[in-house]
Short mmCIF file of C-alpha atoms and ligand atoms in Angstrom, two decimals:
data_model
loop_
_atom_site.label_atom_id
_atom_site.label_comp_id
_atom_site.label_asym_id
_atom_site.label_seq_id
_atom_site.Cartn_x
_atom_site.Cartn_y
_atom_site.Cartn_z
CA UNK A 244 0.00 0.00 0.00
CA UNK A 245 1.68 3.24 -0.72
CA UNK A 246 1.47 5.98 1.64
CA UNK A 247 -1.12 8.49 2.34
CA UNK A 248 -1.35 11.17 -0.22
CA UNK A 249 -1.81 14.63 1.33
CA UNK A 250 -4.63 16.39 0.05
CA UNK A 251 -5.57 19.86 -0.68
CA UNK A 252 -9.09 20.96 -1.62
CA UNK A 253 -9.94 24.10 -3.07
CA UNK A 254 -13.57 25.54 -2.47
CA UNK A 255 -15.40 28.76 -2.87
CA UNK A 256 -19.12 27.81 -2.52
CA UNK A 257 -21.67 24.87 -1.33
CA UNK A 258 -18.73 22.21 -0.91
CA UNK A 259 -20.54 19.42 -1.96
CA UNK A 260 -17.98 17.66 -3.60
CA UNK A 261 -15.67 18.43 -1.02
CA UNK A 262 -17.84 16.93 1.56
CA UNK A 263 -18.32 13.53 -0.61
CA UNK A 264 -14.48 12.73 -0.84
CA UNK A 265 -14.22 13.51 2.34
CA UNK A 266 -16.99 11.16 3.58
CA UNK A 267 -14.60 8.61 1.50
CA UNK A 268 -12.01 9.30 3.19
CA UNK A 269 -13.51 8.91 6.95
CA UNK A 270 -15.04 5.71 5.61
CA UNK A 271 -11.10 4.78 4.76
CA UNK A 272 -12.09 4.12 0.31
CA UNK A 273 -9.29 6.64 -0.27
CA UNK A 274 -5.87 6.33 0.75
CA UNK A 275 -5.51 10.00 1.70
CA UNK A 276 -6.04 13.14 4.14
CA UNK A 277 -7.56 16.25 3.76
CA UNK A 278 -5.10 18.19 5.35
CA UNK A 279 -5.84 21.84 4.45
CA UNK A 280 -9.15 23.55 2.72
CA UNK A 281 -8.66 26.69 1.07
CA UNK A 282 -11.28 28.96 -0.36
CA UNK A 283 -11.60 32.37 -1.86
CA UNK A 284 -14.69 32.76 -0.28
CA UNK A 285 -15.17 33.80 3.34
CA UNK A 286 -18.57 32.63 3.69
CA UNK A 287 -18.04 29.43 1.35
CA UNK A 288 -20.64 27.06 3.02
CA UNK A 289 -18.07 24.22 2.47
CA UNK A 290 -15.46 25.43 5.41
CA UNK A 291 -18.48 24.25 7.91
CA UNK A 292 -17.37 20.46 6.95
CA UNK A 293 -13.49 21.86 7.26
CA UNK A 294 -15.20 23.14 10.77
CA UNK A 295 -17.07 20.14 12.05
CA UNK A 296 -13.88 18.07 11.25
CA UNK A 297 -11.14 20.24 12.73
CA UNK A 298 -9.31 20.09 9.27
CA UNK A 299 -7.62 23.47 8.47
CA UNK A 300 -8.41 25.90 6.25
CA UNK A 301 -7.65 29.20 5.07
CA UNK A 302 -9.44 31.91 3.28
CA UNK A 303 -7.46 33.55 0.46
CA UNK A 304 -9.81 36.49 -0.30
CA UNK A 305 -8.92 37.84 -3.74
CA UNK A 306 -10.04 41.32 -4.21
CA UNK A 307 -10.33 43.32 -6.93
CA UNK A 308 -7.21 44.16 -8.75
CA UNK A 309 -5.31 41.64 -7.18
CA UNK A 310 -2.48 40.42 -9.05
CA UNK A 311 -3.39 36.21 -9.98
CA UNK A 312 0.18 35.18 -9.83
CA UNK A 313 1.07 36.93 -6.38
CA UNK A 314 -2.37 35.70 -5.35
CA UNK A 315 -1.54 32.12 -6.12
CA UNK A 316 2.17 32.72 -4.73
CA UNK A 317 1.10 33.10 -1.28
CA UNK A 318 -1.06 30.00 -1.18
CA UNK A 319 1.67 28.10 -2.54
CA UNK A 320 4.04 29.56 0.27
CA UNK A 321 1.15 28.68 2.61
CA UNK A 322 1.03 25.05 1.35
CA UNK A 323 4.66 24.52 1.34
CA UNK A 324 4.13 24.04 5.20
CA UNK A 325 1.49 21.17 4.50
CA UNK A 326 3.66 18.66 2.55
CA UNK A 327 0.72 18.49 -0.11
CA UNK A 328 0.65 15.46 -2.45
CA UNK A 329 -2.60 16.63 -4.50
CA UNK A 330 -5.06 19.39 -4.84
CA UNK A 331 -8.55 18.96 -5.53
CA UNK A 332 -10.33 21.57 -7.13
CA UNK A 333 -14.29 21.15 -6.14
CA UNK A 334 -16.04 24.22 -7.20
CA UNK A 335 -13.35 26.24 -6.92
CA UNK A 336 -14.03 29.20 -9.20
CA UNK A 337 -10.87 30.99 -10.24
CA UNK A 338 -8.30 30.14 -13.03
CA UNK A 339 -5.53 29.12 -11.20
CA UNK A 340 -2.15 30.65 -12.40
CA UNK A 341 0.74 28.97 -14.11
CA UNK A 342 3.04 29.31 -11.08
CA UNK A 343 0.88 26.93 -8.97
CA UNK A 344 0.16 24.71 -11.79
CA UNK A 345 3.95 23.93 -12.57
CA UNK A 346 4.44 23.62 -9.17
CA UNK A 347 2.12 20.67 -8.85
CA UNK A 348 2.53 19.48 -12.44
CA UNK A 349 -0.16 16.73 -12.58
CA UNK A 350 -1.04 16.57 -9.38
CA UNK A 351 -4.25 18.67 -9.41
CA UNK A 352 -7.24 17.34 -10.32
CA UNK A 353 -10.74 19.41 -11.01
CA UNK A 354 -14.68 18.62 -11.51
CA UNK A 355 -16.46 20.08 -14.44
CA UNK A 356 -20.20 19.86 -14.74
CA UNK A 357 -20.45 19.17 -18.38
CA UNK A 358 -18.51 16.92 -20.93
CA UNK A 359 -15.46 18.19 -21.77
CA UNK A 360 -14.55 19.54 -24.21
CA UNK A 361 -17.95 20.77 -24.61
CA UNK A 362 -19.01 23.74 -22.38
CA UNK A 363 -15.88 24.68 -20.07
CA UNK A 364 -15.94 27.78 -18.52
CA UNK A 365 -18.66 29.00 -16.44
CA UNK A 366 -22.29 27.81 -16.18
CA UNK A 367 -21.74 24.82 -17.89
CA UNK A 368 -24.93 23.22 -17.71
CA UNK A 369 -26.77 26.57 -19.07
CA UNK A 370 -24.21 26.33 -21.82
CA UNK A 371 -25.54 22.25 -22.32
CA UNK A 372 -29.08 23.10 -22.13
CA UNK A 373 -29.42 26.71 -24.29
CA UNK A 374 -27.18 24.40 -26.77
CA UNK A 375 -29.38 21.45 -26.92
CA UNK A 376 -27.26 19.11 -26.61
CA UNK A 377 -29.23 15.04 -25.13
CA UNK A 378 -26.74 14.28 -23.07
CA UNK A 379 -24.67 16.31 -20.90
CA UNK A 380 -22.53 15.13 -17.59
CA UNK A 381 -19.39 15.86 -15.17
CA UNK A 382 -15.77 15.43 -16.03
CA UNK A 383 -13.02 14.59 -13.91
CA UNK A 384 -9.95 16.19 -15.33
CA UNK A 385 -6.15 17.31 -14.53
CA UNK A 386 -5.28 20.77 -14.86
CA UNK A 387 -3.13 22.28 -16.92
CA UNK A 388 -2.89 25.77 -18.14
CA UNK A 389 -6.00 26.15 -20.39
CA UNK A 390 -9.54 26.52 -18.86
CA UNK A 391 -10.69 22.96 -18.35
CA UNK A 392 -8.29 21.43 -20.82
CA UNK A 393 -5.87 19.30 -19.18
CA UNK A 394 -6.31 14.97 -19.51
CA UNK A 395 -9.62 13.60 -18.68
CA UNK A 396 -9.67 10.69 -15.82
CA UNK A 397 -12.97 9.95 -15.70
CA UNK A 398 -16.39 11.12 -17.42
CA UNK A 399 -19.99 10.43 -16.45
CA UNK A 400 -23.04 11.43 -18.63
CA UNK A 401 -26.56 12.23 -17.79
CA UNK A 402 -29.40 12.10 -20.17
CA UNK A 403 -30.65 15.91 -20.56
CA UNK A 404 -34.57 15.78 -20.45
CA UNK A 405 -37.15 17.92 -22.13
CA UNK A 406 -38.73 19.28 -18.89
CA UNK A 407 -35.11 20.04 -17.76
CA UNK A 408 -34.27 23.13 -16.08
CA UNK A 409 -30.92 24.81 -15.45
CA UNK A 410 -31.16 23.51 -11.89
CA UNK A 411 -33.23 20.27 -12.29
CA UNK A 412 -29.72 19.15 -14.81
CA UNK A 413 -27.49 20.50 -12.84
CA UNK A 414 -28.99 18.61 -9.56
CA UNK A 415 -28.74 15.29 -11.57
CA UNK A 416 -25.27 15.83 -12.84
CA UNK A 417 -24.05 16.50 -9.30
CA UNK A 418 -25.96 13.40 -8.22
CA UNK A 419 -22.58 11.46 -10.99
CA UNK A 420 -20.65 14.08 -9.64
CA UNK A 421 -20.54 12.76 -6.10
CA UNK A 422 -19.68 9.21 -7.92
CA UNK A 423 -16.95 10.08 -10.61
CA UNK A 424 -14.96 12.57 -8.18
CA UNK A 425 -13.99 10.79 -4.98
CA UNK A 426 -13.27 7.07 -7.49
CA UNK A 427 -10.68 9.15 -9.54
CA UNK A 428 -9.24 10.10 -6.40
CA UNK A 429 -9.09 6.79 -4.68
CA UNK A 430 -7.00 5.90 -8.25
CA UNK A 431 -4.90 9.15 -7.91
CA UNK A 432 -4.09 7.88 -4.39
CA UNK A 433 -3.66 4.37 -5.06
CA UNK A 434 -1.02 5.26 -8.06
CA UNK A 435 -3.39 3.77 -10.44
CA UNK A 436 -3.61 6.72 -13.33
CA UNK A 437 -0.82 7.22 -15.62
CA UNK A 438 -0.79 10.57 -17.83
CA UNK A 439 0.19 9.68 -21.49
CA UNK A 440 -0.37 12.78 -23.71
CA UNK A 441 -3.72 13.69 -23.27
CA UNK A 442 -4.61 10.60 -22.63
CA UNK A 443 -4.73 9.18 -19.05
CA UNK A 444 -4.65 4.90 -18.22
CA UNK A 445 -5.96 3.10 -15.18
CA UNK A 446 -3.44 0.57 -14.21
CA UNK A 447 -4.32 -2.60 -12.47
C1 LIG B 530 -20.12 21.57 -9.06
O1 LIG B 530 -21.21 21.31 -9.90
C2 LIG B 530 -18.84 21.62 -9.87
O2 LIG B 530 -18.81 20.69 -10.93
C3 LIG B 530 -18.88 23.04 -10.40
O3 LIG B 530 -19.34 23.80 -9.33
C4 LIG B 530 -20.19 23.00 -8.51
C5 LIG B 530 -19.66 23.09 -7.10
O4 LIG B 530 -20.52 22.43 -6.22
N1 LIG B 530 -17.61 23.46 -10.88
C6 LIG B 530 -17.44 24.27 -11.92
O5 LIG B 530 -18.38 24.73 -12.55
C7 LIG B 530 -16.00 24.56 -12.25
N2 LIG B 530 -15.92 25.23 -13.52
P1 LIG B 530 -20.05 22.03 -4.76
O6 LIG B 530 -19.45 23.33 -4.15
O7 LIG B 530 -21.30 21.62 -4.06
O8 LIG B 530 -19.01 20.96 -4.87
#
């Protein structure tokens, strides 16, 4: 069994994925620690579960004009202390900068709520829905230095419906969401995934 991987998740909102990897982790399906949250967002609802189960966290608040490399300097610095193995990006809503992603070269890993490439950015399932598109879904991804480009672990699709609504899609897709995310990261922390190109193999 290789060791624990020490993990970082990044939130600024509901923290819903956050919550179901870590509920994975408790239960002992991932070989890993949440050992720091960090969010942008002071009143993230997600730092309750970082609350309730004493794990640190940080706010990075990043105000206007701030400049996104010195921003993403400083939590680096701040991780540095933490001995982080992986970052998790769960609804964290900022384009992280390229100092941070070099830094942990393929060893972040972010949720999307649509099928990549399809729909990156913002409001993705508004994008899937105002498009038309029948199917829609959440991708697991690493990051690189595009906006939701980097080599897809694992996808999940979810059939869109005619009576759909932005939030009646986006409720289902999170419902894959809370599947796809925490069994990538049980294969990130068991050594399983191997980055070829853009393409990324489970090992057994
Ligand atoms: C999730 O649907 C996640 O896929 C999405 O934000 C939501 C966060 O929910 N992320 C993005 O749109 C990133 N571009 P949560 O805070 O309950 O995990």
């Amino acid at each position: 069994m290789p060791e624990k991987k020490r993990i970082a998740v990044f939130i600024s909102g509901r923290g819903s994925n956050f919550k179901s990897i870590l509920d994975h982790v408790q239960k002992g399906d991932i070989n890993g620690e949440i050992v720091v949250v960090i969010s942008d967002n002071p009143q993230a609802k997600g730092l309750d579960y970082a609350r309730e189960n004493n794990i640190h966290f940080r706010v990075f608040e990043f105000n206007r004009g701030v400049n996104r490399d010195k921003y993403f300097e400083e939590i680096v610095n701040y991780l540095e202390g933490f001995g982080v193995d992986l970052i998790l990006l769960a609804g964290f809503m900022r384009v992280l900068s390229s100092n941070i992603i070099r830094r942990y070269k393929n060893r972040i890993i972010n949720i999307h709520p649509a099928l990549l490439p399809s729909f990156p950015g913002t409001h993705a399932q508004r994008q899937a829905l105002e498009y038309g598109v029948k199917v829609s879904g959440c991708t697991v991804h690493f990051v690189d230095e595009g906006v939701d480009t980097g080599p897809i672990i694992i996808q999940e699709a979810v059939e869109v419906l005619d009576t759909d609504t932005e939030e009646t899609l986006a409720a289902r897709i999170l419902e894959k969401e809370h599947i796809a995310y925490p069994r990538a990261v049980k294969l990130f922390c068991d050594n399983k995934l191997k980055i070829d190109g853009r393409r990324v193999f489970i090992q057994d």
